[in-house]
Amino acid sequence: MSGERLSTLAVLPPAAIDHEFEENKWALNMTLIGDAHWKSLHKVEDTKNVVLRMEKKVNFKILCNENETLSSLYDDTRDMLLVNLSQACVKVGISIGTMDLSDPNLITLKDAPMDEVKKRNEPKLMSKARIFKDLVLNLVRQNKQVIVMIPPHGEERIEVHAHWEEILLNKLKDIRFPNIKILNMAQTMRSSMSEFRNNKEYLDMWLLPHHKPRKYLSDYGTRRLFYALRKTVTARTPHQADMGNWPTSQTHPLPTPQISNLPPPAYNQGFSSKSMANMSAIAPPRLEDYPCPRCTRPGHTPDTCKSKDKVCRNCNNVGHFVEVHDVTDERFRQLIVSVLKINLWDNGKLSGGFDGNHHGDYEPEIKRGRNDQPALHKRIPLDQLAEMEQSRDQRGDGWGGRGRNDYY
Ligand SMILES: [Zn+2]
Ligand SMILES: [Zn+2]
């Protein structure tokens, strides 16, 4: 606190400033839901003391169950959250996935080599990620900010966790900050690796020793979780939250009314009020992120495309080449429709595309790269953890540090 601020406080009557409230108001009307990771905040002596004060002072709540899974938290067929949030709740932190990822139907490197593991697990993880996204959008429609925790990894199934992290982040990445914030505990853990002499030391420090195989956070890990949560909640930009180049309303403004009217009537069939409500949270696809929507080739804009006055051999419409019909990426398709002003996929399959609820059999490919930046690491004493979470910004730990690839 600056000297100036201190002297200002000193002249005010003591009752005018509620220091305890000021200290904890970042968690005002916030509820944490999901699995046992949040519960650990109640188990470690010092985080427990802070959390108890927050619960009294700022209506902070932890409502979670030891073995919560995605399907016990959210009913996707009825689009219904299965936890009772209070009316006052404005921020929801979700920790889910640790139990889901223990599912024996998800294979590991013990069963098959990496490419086979990824191939076999991908459809299952994609389907879970789609449901998770529906849950997030459900909360966003209720005007709640959603903090999604990427679960800390345990000592086993690290490859499944890493795959889930990749798929889930890709799935959620068109929901704009700050409607969504990501608390990436797997990344927080990885970014500390170089502080340890070996993998055993690293896992011993982060994980609770009992309950083998170890998958829950130690006291140290729990404190780190608390400070990482505070840092994510108070972040004003994706960068401050270690979310790299996540879309915001500045980088991905909503289309002007003129553009949003572009899809022809056929396209609008199947538009529900729900999908309209989602649109305010979903980042629209941008021309600059895709190749030419008239011919799918890079290096020019659709205004200068050679196809502009040519007839398509597939559909006989003017203004695009036949390759466009082969596009499967849902968001690229949206862009194509808005540029061509024709819906090439108007047989009802695409109508979900605008609301981000992809219930069709198609799942968009993973294509976004991570903003991998080299991390600078140094050993920092335990009592400076809060500062450490703050200073990670300045040290430039972006998406990555020692990347997940170290585990593959
Ligand atoms: Zn072109
Ligand atoms: Zn065509």
Short mmCIF file of C-alpha atoms and ligand atoms in Angstrom, two decimals:
data_model
loop_
_atom_site.label_atom_id
_atom_site.label_comp_id
_atom_site.label_asym_id
_atom_site.label_seq_id
_atom_site.Cartn_x
_atom_site.Cartn_y
_atom_site.Cartn_z
CA MET A 1 0.00 0.00 0.00
CA SER A 2 1.40 3.40 -0.88
CA GLY A 3 2.31 5.98 1.76
CA GLU A 4 -0.28 8.34 0.35
CA ARG A 5 -3.07 5.79 0.76
CA LEU A 6 -1.98 5.06 4.33
CA SER A 7 -2.15 8.70 5.36
CA THR A 8 -5.59 8.98 3.78
CA LEU A 9 -6.77 6.07 5.85
CA ALA A 10 -5.30 7.52 9.00
CA VAL A 11 -7.48 10.66 8.96
CA LEU A 12 -10.73 8.76 8.41
CA PRO A 13 -12.77 7.48 11.36
CA PRO A 14 -11.69 3.86 11.90
CA ALA A 15 -15.22 2.51 11.42
CA ALA A 16 -15.46 3.98 7.90
CA ILE A 17 -13.14 1.41 6.39
CA ASP A 18 -13.77 -2.23 6.87
CA HIS A 19 -10.34 -3.66 6.31
CA GLU A 20 -11.49 -7.24 6.45
CA PHE A 21 -14.07 -6.58 3.77
CA GLU A 22 -11.58 -4.73 1.58
CA GLU A 23 -9.10 -7.57 1.90
CA ASN A 24 -11.61 -10.22 0.90
CA LYS A 25 -13.93 -8.48 -1.50
CA TRP A 26 -12.30 -10.14 -4.51
CA ALA A 27 -14.31 -13.20 -3.46
CA LEU A 28 -17.58 -11.28 -3.02
CA ASN A 29 -20.58 -13.47 -3.89
CA MET A 30 -18.36 -16.19 -5.31
CA THR A 31 -19.23 -19.89 -5.06
CA LEU A 32 -16.84 -22.75 -5.75
CA ILE A 33 -18.50 -25.91 -7.07
CA GLY A 34 -17.26 -29.30 -8.19
CA ASP A 35 -14.90 -31.80 -6.63
CA ALA A 36 -12.54 -32.32 -3.71
CA HIS A 37 -9.85 -29.87 -4.84
CA TRP A 38 -11.82 -26.92 -3.44
CA LYS A 39 -12.42 -28.90 -0.24
CA SER A 40 -8.72 -28.90 0.45
CA LEU A 41 -9.03 -25.13 1.06
CA HIS A 42 -10.96 -26.10 4.21
CA LYS A 43 -8.39 -28.66 5.30
CA VAL A 44 -5.15 -26.68 5.37
CA GLU A 45 -4.92 -24.61 8.53
CA ASP A 46 -4.00 -21.21 7.09
CA THR A 47 -6.18 -21.25 3.97
CA LYS A 48 -9.00 -22.54 6.17
CA ASN A 49 -8.75 -19.47 8.42
CA VAL A 50 -8.90 -17.11 5.46
CA VAL A 51 -11.75 -19.03 3.83
CA LEU A 52 -13.83 -19.03 7.02
CA ARG A 53 -13.48 -15.24 7.25
CA MET A 54 -14.38 -14.89 3.57
CA GLU A 55 -17.48 -17.00 4.11
CA LYS A 56 -18.65 -14.72 6.92
CA LYS A 57 -17.62 -11.46 5.36
CA VAL A 58 -18.20 -11.59 1.60
CA ASN A 59 -20.68 -14.40 0.99
CA PHE A 60 -18.03 -16.74 -0.32
CA LYS A 61 -19.14 -20.37 -0.52
CA ILE A 62 -17.65 -23.77 -1.21
CA LEU A 63 -20.28 -26.29 -2.33
CA CYS A 64 -18.57 -29.43 -3.48
CA ASN A 65 -18.56 -33.19 -3.24
CA GLU A 66 -15.64 -35.52 -2.81
CA ASN A 67 -16.25 -37.56 -5.97
CA GLU A 68 -18.10 -35.07 -8.16
CA THR A 69 -18.08 -35.78 -11.89
CA LEU A 70 -19.26 -33.68 -14.77
CA SER A 71 -22.49 -35.67 -15.00
CA SER A 72 -23.24 -35.35 -11.28
CA LEU A 73 -22.71 -31.60 -11.53
CA TYR A 74 -24.65 -30.85 -14.70
CA ASP A 75 -27.48 -32.57 -16.57
CA ASP A 76 -26.72 -31.82 -20.20
CA THR A 77 -29.95 -33.26 -21.63
CA ARG A 78 -32.02 -30.89 -19.49
CA ASP A 79 -29.35 -28.15 -19.56
CA MET A 80 -29.52 -27.95 -15.78
CA LEU A 81 -26.96 -27.33 -13.09
CA LEU A 82 -27.42 -29.88 -10.30
CA VAL A 83 -26.08 -27.57 -7.58
CA ASN A 84 -28.21 -24.88 -5.99
CA LEU A 85 -26.48 -21.56 -6.42
CA SER A 86 -27.84 -18.65 -4.42
CA GLN A 87 -29.42 -15.75 -6.28
CA ALA A 88 -26.66 -13.47 -5.01
CA CYS A 89 -23.90 -15.56 -6.56
CA VAL A 90 -22.10 -13.68 -9.37
CA LYS A 91 -18.93 -15.73 -9.77
CA VAL A 92 -18.69 -19.50 -10.03
CA GLY A 93 -15.44 -21.43 -9.78
CA ILE A 94 -15.65 -24.95 -11.23
CA SER A 95 -13.28 -27.76 -10.38
CA ILE A 96 -14.24 -30.88 -12.25
CA GLY A 97 -12.47 -33.57 -14.23
CA THR A 98 -10.24 -35.41 -11.79
CA MET A 99 -12.81 -38.20 -11.30
CA ASP A 100 -13.87 -38.18 -14.96
CA LEU A 101 -10.25 -38.63 -16.05
CA SER A 102 -9.89 -41.70 -13.81
CA ASP A 103 -12.49 -43.45 -16.00
CA PRO A 104 -10.94 -46.80 -17.00
CA ASN A 105 -12.43 -46.39 -20.49
CA LEU A 106 -9.82 -43.71 -21.06
CA ILE A 107 -6.65 -45.58 -21.91
CA THR A 108 -3.10 -44.59 -20.90
CA LEU A 109 0.48 -45.11 -22.05
CA LYS A 110 0.38 -48.42 -20.15
CA ASP A 111 -2.15 -49.64 -22.72
CA ALA A 112 -0.83 -48.22 -25.98
CA PRO A 113 1.64 -45.76 -27.53
CA MET A 114 0.87 -42.03 -27.40
CA ASP A 115 -0.73 -41.60 -30.83
CA GLU A 116 -3.04 -44.55 -30.16
CA VAL A 117 -3.90 -43.20 -26.69
CA LYS A 118 -4.82 -39.83 -28.16
CA LYS A 119 -6.80 -41.33 -31.00
CA ARG A 120 -8.82 -43.62 -28.76
CA ASN A 121 -9.47 -41.06 -25.99
CA GLU A 122 -10.19 -38.07 -28.20
CA PRO A 123 -13.90 -38.70 -28.95
CA LYS A 124 -14.66 -39.30 -25.26
CA LEU A 125 -12.78 -36.20 -24.13
CA MET A 126 -14.36 -34.12 -26.91
CA SER A 127 -17.80 -35.17 -25.77
CA LYS A 128 -17.02 -34.27 -22.14
CA ALA A 129 -15.58 -30.92 -23.24
CA ARG A 130 -18.75 -30.14 -25.20
CA ILE A 131 -20.87 -30.83 -22.12
CA PHE A 132 -18.53 -28.74 -19.99
CA LYS A 133 -18.91 -25.88 -22.45
CA ASP A 134 -22.71 -26.13 -22.26
CA LEU A 135 -22.41 -25.91 -18.47
CA VAL A 136 -20.24 -22.79 -18.71
CA LEU A 137 -22.63 -21.16 -21.20
CA ASN A 138 -25.59 -22.00 -18.96
CA LEU A 139 -23.94 -20.03 -16.13
CA VAL A 140 -22.89 -17.19 -18.43
CA ARG A 141 -26.53 -16.82 -19.54
CA GLN A 142 -27.39 -16.32 -15.87
CA ASN A 143 -24.93 -13.41 -15.83
CA LYS A 144 -22.36 -15.26 -13.82
CA GLN A 145 -18.65 -15.08 -14.41
CA VAL A 146 -17.20 -18.58 -14.65
CA ILE A 147 -13.74 -19.54 -13.44
CA VAL A 148 -12.79 -22.92 -14.90
CA MET A 149 -10.03 -24.78 -13.15
CA ILE A 150 -7.84 -27.06 -15.25
CA PRO A 151 -7.25 -29.72 -12.60
CA PRO A 152 -3.84 -30.29 -11.08
CA HIS A 153 -2.34 -33.52 -12.36
CA GLY A 154 -1.60 -36.39 -10.02
CA GLU A 155 1.20 -38.93 -10.21
CA GLU A 156 -0.62 -41.10 -12.75
CA ARG A 157 -2.54 -40.64 -16.03
CA ILE A 158 -0.63 -37.44 -16.70
CA GLU A 159 -0.99 -38.01 -20.44
CA VAL A 160 -4.79 -38.15 -20.11
CA HIS A 161 -4.78 -34.93 -18.06
CA ALA A 162 -2.60 -33.17 -20.62
CA HIS A 163 -4.87 -34.28 -23.46
CA TRP A 164 -7.94 -33.08 -21.55
CA GLU A 165 -6.28 -29.70 -20.91
CA GLU A 166 -5.59 -29.30 -24.63
CA ILE A 167 -9.08 -30.34 -25.74
CA LEU A 168 -10.96 -28.40 -23.08
CA LEU A 169 -9.05 -25.14 -23.59
CA ASN A 170 -9.59 -25.40 -27.32
CA LYS A 171 -13.30 -26.01 -26.80
CA LEU A 172 -13.77 -23.11 -24.39
CA LYS A 173 -11.59 -20.69 -26.27
CA ASP A 174 -14.38 -18.94 -28.14
CA ILE A 175 -16.04 -17.82 -24.90
CA ARG A 176 -14.70 -14.35 -24.29
CA PHE A 177 -12.77 -13.14 -21.25
CA PRO A 178 -14.00 -12.09 -18.67
CA ASN A 179 -17.20 -14.14 -19.09
CA ILE A 180 -14.79 -17.00 -18.61
CA LYS A 181 -11.47 -17.13 -16.78
CA ILE A 182 -9.14 -20.11 -16.67
CA LEU A 183 -7.36 -21.16 -13.51
CA ASN A 184 -4.80 -23.55 -14.91
CA MET A 185 -3.40 -25.51 -11.96
CA ALA A 186 -1.66 -28.01 -14.24
CA GLN A 187 0.25 -25.11 -15.74
CA THR A 188 0.99 -23.60 -12.33
CA MET A 189 2.44 -26.94 -11.28
CA ARG A 190 4.52 -27.36 -14.44
CA SER A 191 5.90 -23.85 -14.19
CA SER A 192 7.49 -24.79 -10.85
CA MET A 193 9.26 -27.91 -12.12
CA SER A 194 12.70 -26.39 -12.43
CA GLU A 195 12.62 -25.49 -8.74
CA PHE A 196 12.94 -29.19 -7.98
CA ARG A 197 15.85 -31.55 -8.43
CA ASN A 198 13.79 -34.34 -9.91
CA ASN A 199 10.27 -35.50 -10.65
CA LYS A 200 9.94 -37.28 -7.31
CA GLU A 201 10.77 -34.15 -5.34
CA TYR A 202 8.33 -32.19 -7.49
CA LEU A 203 5.46 -34.63 -6.91
CA ASP A 204 6.26 -34.99 -3.19
CA MET A 205 5.97 -31.25 -2.79
CA TRP A 206 2.74 -30.79 -4.72
CA LEU A 207 0.73 -33.90 -3.85
CA LEU A 208 -0.92 -35.21 -0.72
CA PRO A 209 1.04 -38.33 0.36
CA HIS A 210 -1.90 -40.58 1.24
CA HIS A 211 -4.62 -41.92 -1.09
CA LYS A 212 -2.44 -43.74 -3.64
CA PRO A 213 -2.18 -43.08 -6.50
CA ARG A 214 -1.69 -39.52 -5.34
CA LYS A 215 -3.97 -37.04 -7.07
CA TYR A 216 -4.91 -34.36 -4.52
CA LEU A 217 -2.91 -31.31 -3.54
CA SER A 218 -0.59 -31.17 -0.52
CA ASP A 219 -0.75 -28.26 1.95
CA TYR A 220 1.77 -26.50 -0.24
CA GLY A 221 -0.27 -27.22 -3.36
CA THR A 222 -3.43 -26.00 -1.65
CA ARG A 223 -1.83 -22.69 -0.71
CA ARG A 224 -0.65 -22.29 -4.27
CA LEU A 225 -4.21 -23.06 -5.42
CA PHE A 226 -5.60 -20.34 -3.16
CA TYR A 227 -3.22 -17.68 -4.43
CA ALA A 228 -3.68 -18.76 -8.03
CA LEU A 229 -7.45 -18.50 -7.58
CA ARG A 230 -7.14 -14.99 -6.17
CA LYS A 231 -4.82 -13.99 -8.97
CA THR A 232 -7.18 -15.32 -11.65
CA VAL A 233 -10.24 -13.69 -10.14
CA THR A 234 -8.57 -10.29 -9.77
CA ALA A 235 -6.96 -10.36 -13.24
CA ARG A 236 -8.22 -7.58 -15.49
CA THR A 237 -6.73 -8.95 -18.70
CA PRO A 238 -6.16 -12.47 -20.09
CA HIS A 239 -2.45 -11.80 -19.77
CA GLN A 240 -2.74 -11.09 -16.02
CA ALA A 241 -4.61 -14.38 -15.67
CA ASP A 242 -1.90 -16.30 -17.60
CA MET A 243 -4.43 -16.91 -20.36
CA GLY A 244 -2.21 -15.76 -23.22
CA ASN A 245 -4.10 -14.34 -26.18
CA TRP A 246 -7.57 -15.45 -25.06
CA PRO A 247 -10.34 -13.56 -26.94
CA THR A 248 -11.85 -10.49 -25.29
CA SER A 249 -14.55 -8.07 -26.43
CA GLN A 250 -11.72 -5.81 -27.65
CA THR A 251 -9.96 -8.43 -29.75
CA HIS A 252 -13.18 -10.15 -30.87
CA PRO A 253 -15.95 -7.55 -30.98
CA LEU A 254 -19.46 -8.77 -31.74
CA PRO A 255 -20.51 -8.41 -35.35
CA THR A 256 -22.38 -5.22 -36.17
CA PRO A 257 -26.15 -5.68 -36.64
CA GLN A 258 -25.63 -5.45 -40.40
CA ILE A 259 -23.29 -8.45 -40.41
CA SER A 260 -25.32 -10.52 -37.98
CA ASN A 261 -28.29 -10.18 -40.36
CA LEU A 262 -26.26 -11.67 -43.17
CA PRO A 263 -27.10 -15.34 -42.77
CA PRO A 264 -30.08 -16.05 -45.04
CA PRO A 265 -33.39 -17.14 -43.49
CA ALA A 266 -32.57 -20.84 -43.86
CA TYR A 267 -29.60 -20.31 -41.64
CA ASN A 268 -31.69 -18.86 -38.88
CA GLN A 269 -33.92 -21.86 -38.60
CA GLY A 270 -33.21 -23.62 -35.38
CA PHE A 271 -32.01 -20.48 -33.68
CA SER A 272 -33.24 -20.62 -30.13
CA SER A 273 -33.35 -17.77 -27.66
CA LYS A 274 -30.63 -19.71 -25.86
CA SER A 275 -28.30 -19.58 -28.82
CA MET A 276 -28.99 -15.88 -29.23
CA ALA A 277 -28.14 -15.34 -25.56
CA ASN A 278 -24.91 -17.30 -25.95
CA MET A 279 -23.81 -15.10 -28.82
CA SER A 280 -22.94 -12.23 -26.52
CA ALA A 281 -20.37 -14.40 -24.77
CA ILE A 282 -18.98 -16.16 -27.84
CA ALA A 283 -16.12 -14.58 -29.74
CA PRO A 284 -17.06 -14.36 -33.43
CA PRO A 285 -14.52 -15.90 -35.85
CA ARG A 286 -12.29 -13.26 -37.45
CA LEU A 287 -11.21 -13.01 -41.10
CA GLU A 288 -7.57 -12.56 -40.09
CA ASP A 289 -7.48 -15.92 -38.29
CA TYR A 290 -8.50 -17.97 -41.32
CA PRO A 291 -7.47 -18.45 -44.95
CA CYS A 292 -9.63 -16.93 -47.69
CA PRO A 293 -13.28 -17.95 -47.15
CA ARG A 294 -13.89 -17.97 -50.93
CA CYS A 295 -11.18 -20.47 -51.88
CA THR A 296 -9.61 -21.69 -48.56
CA ARG A 297 -6.15 -20.55 -49.68
CA PRO A 298 -4.04 -18.22 -47.54
CA GLY A 299 -2.32 -15.00 -48.54
CA HIS A 300 -5.11 -12.77 -49.84
CA THR A 301 -8.41 -11.27 -48.72
CA PRO A 302 -11.80 -12.42 -50.03
CA ASP A 303 -12.14 -9.05 -51.83
CA THR A 304 -9.19 -9.86 -54.10
CA CYS A 305 -9.93 -13.60 -54.50
CA LYS A 306 -9.76 -15.02 -58.04
CA SER A 307 -13.00 -16.87 -57.40
CA LYS A 308 -14.98 -13.68 -56.98
CA ASP A 309 -16.51 -13.75 -60.46
CA LYS A 310 -16.25 -17.51 -61.08
CA VAL A 311 -18.96 -20.14 -60.87
CA CYS A 312 -18.57 -22.98 -58.35
CA ARG A 313 -18.52 -26.42 -60.02
CA ASN A 314 -20.38 -27.92 -57.11
CA CYS A 315 -23.30 -25.54 -56.51
CA ASN A 316 -23.19 -23.13 -59.48
CA ASN A 317 -23.14 -20.08 -57.23
CA VAL A 318 -20.76 -17.23 -58.10
CA GLY A 319 -18.01 -16.11 -55.75
CA HIS A 320 -16.26 -19.17 -54.36
CA PHE A 321 -14.35 -22.27 -55.42
CA VAL A 322 -15.49 -25.85 -54.89
CA GLU A 323 -12.94 -26.46 -52.06
CA VAL A 324 -15.02 -24.33 -49.73
CA HIS A 325 -17.62 -27.11 -49.57
CA ASP A 326 -15.04 -29.40 -47.93
CA VAL A 327 -14.51 -27.14 -44.93
CA THR A 328 -15.48 -28.93 -41.71
CA ASP A 329 -14.31 -26.45 -39.08
CA GLU A 330 -17.48 -25.03 -37.56
CA ARG A 331 -16.09 -21.54 -36.97
CA PHE A 332 -14.52 -21.30 -40.42
CA ARG A 333 -17.92 -22.28 -41.83
CA GLN A 334 -19.55 -19.42 -39.92
CA LEU A 335 -17.06 -17.03 -41.46
CA ILE A 336 -17.66 -18.42 -44.95
CA VAL A 337 -21.43 -18.02 -44.58
CA SER A 338 -21.05 -14.42 -43.45
CA VAL A 339 -18.69 -13.56 -46.35
CA LEU A 340 -20.47 -15.45 -49.15
CA LYS A 341 -23.91 -14.53 -47.83
CA ILE A 342 -24.93 -18.06 -48.86
CA ASN A 343 -25.19 -20.99 -46.51
CA LEU A 344 -23.53 -23.94 -48.25
CA TRP A 345 -24.54 -26.24 -45.40
CA ASP A 346 -28.11 -25.16 -44.91
CA ASN A 347 -29.61 -28.60 -44.36
CA GLY A 348 -29.88 -27.88 -40.66
CA LYS A 349 -26.49 -29.28 -39.72
CA LEU A 350 -24.87 -25.95 -39.14
CA SER A 351 -27.54 -24.17 -37.16
CA GLY A 352 -25.82 -25.01 -33.88
CA GLY A 353 -22.64 -23.33 -35.00
CA PHE A 354 -23.54 -19.83 -33.99
CA ASP A 355 -24.34 -20.62 -30.41
CA GLY A 356 -21.27 -22.68 -29.73
CA ASN A 357 -23.35 -25.74 -28.91
CA HIS A 358 -22.06 -28.35 -31.29
CA HIS A 359 -24.44 -31.21 -30.87
CA GLY A 360 -23.76 -32.69 -34.30
CA ASP A 361 -21.36 -35.53 -34.91
CA TYR A 362 -18.69 -33.13 -36.00
CA GLU A 363 -16.16 -31.76 -33.53
CA PRO A 364 -13.85 -28.94 -34.66
CA GLU A 365 -10.23 -29.87 -35.07
CA ILE A 366 -7.65 -28.74 -32.63
CA LYS A 367 -5.70 -26.12 -34.40
CA ARG A 368 -4.87 -23.27 -32.12
CA GLY A 369 -1.26 -23.25 -31.01
CA ARG A 370 -0.17 -22.19 -27.58
CA ASN A 371 1.76 -19.10 -26.93
CA ASP A 372 4.75 -21.03 -25.64
CA GLN A 373 7.23 -18.78 -24.01
CA PRO A 374 10.38 -19.77 -22.19
CA ALA A 375 9.86 -19.43 -18.45
CA LEU A 376 12.37 -18.02 -16.02
CA HIS A 377 12.38 -20.01 -12.85
CA LYS A 378 13.84 -19.38 -9.47
CA ARG A 379 13.38 -20.90 -6.07
CA ILE A 380 11.08 -18.87 -3.91
CA PRO A 381 10.42 -19.48 -0.20
CA LEU A 382 7.00 -20.72 0.78
CA ASP A 383 6.02 -17.55 2.61
CA GLN A 384 6.35 -15.51 -0.55
CA LEU A 385 3.87 -17.54 -2.54
CA ALA A 386 1.38 -14.73 -2.96
CA GLU A 387 4.05 -12.51 -4.44
CA MET A 388 5.11 -15.41 -6.59
CA GLU A 389 1.69 -15.74 -8.14
CA GLN A 390 1.70 -11.99 -8.78
CA SER A 391 5.21 -11.93 -10.20
CA ARG A 392 4.58 -14.75 -12.67
CA ASP A 393 3.15 -12.07 -14.93
CA GLN A 394 6.35 -10.11 -15.04
CA ARG A 395 8.47 -13.19 -15.52
CA GLY A 396 6.45 -14.06 -18.54
CA ASP A 397 5.27 -17.56 -17.76
CA GLY A 398 2.75 -17.78 -20.54
CA TRP A 399 1.06 -20.92 -21.71
CA GLY A 400 3.72 -23.45 -21.17
CA GLY A 401 6.93 -23.05 -19.31
CA ARG A 402 8.20 -26.60 -19.35
CA GLY A 403 5.49 -27.73 -21.72
CA ARG A 404 3.21 -30.67 -21.33
CA ASN A 405 5.28 -32.38 -23.98
CA ASP A 406 7.85 -33.17 -21.33
CA TYR A 407 5.45 -35.82 -20.10
CA TYR A 408 4.68 -37.51 -23.38
ZN ZN B 1 -9.53 -16.73 -52.16
ZN ZN B 2 -20.14 -23.96 -54.32
#
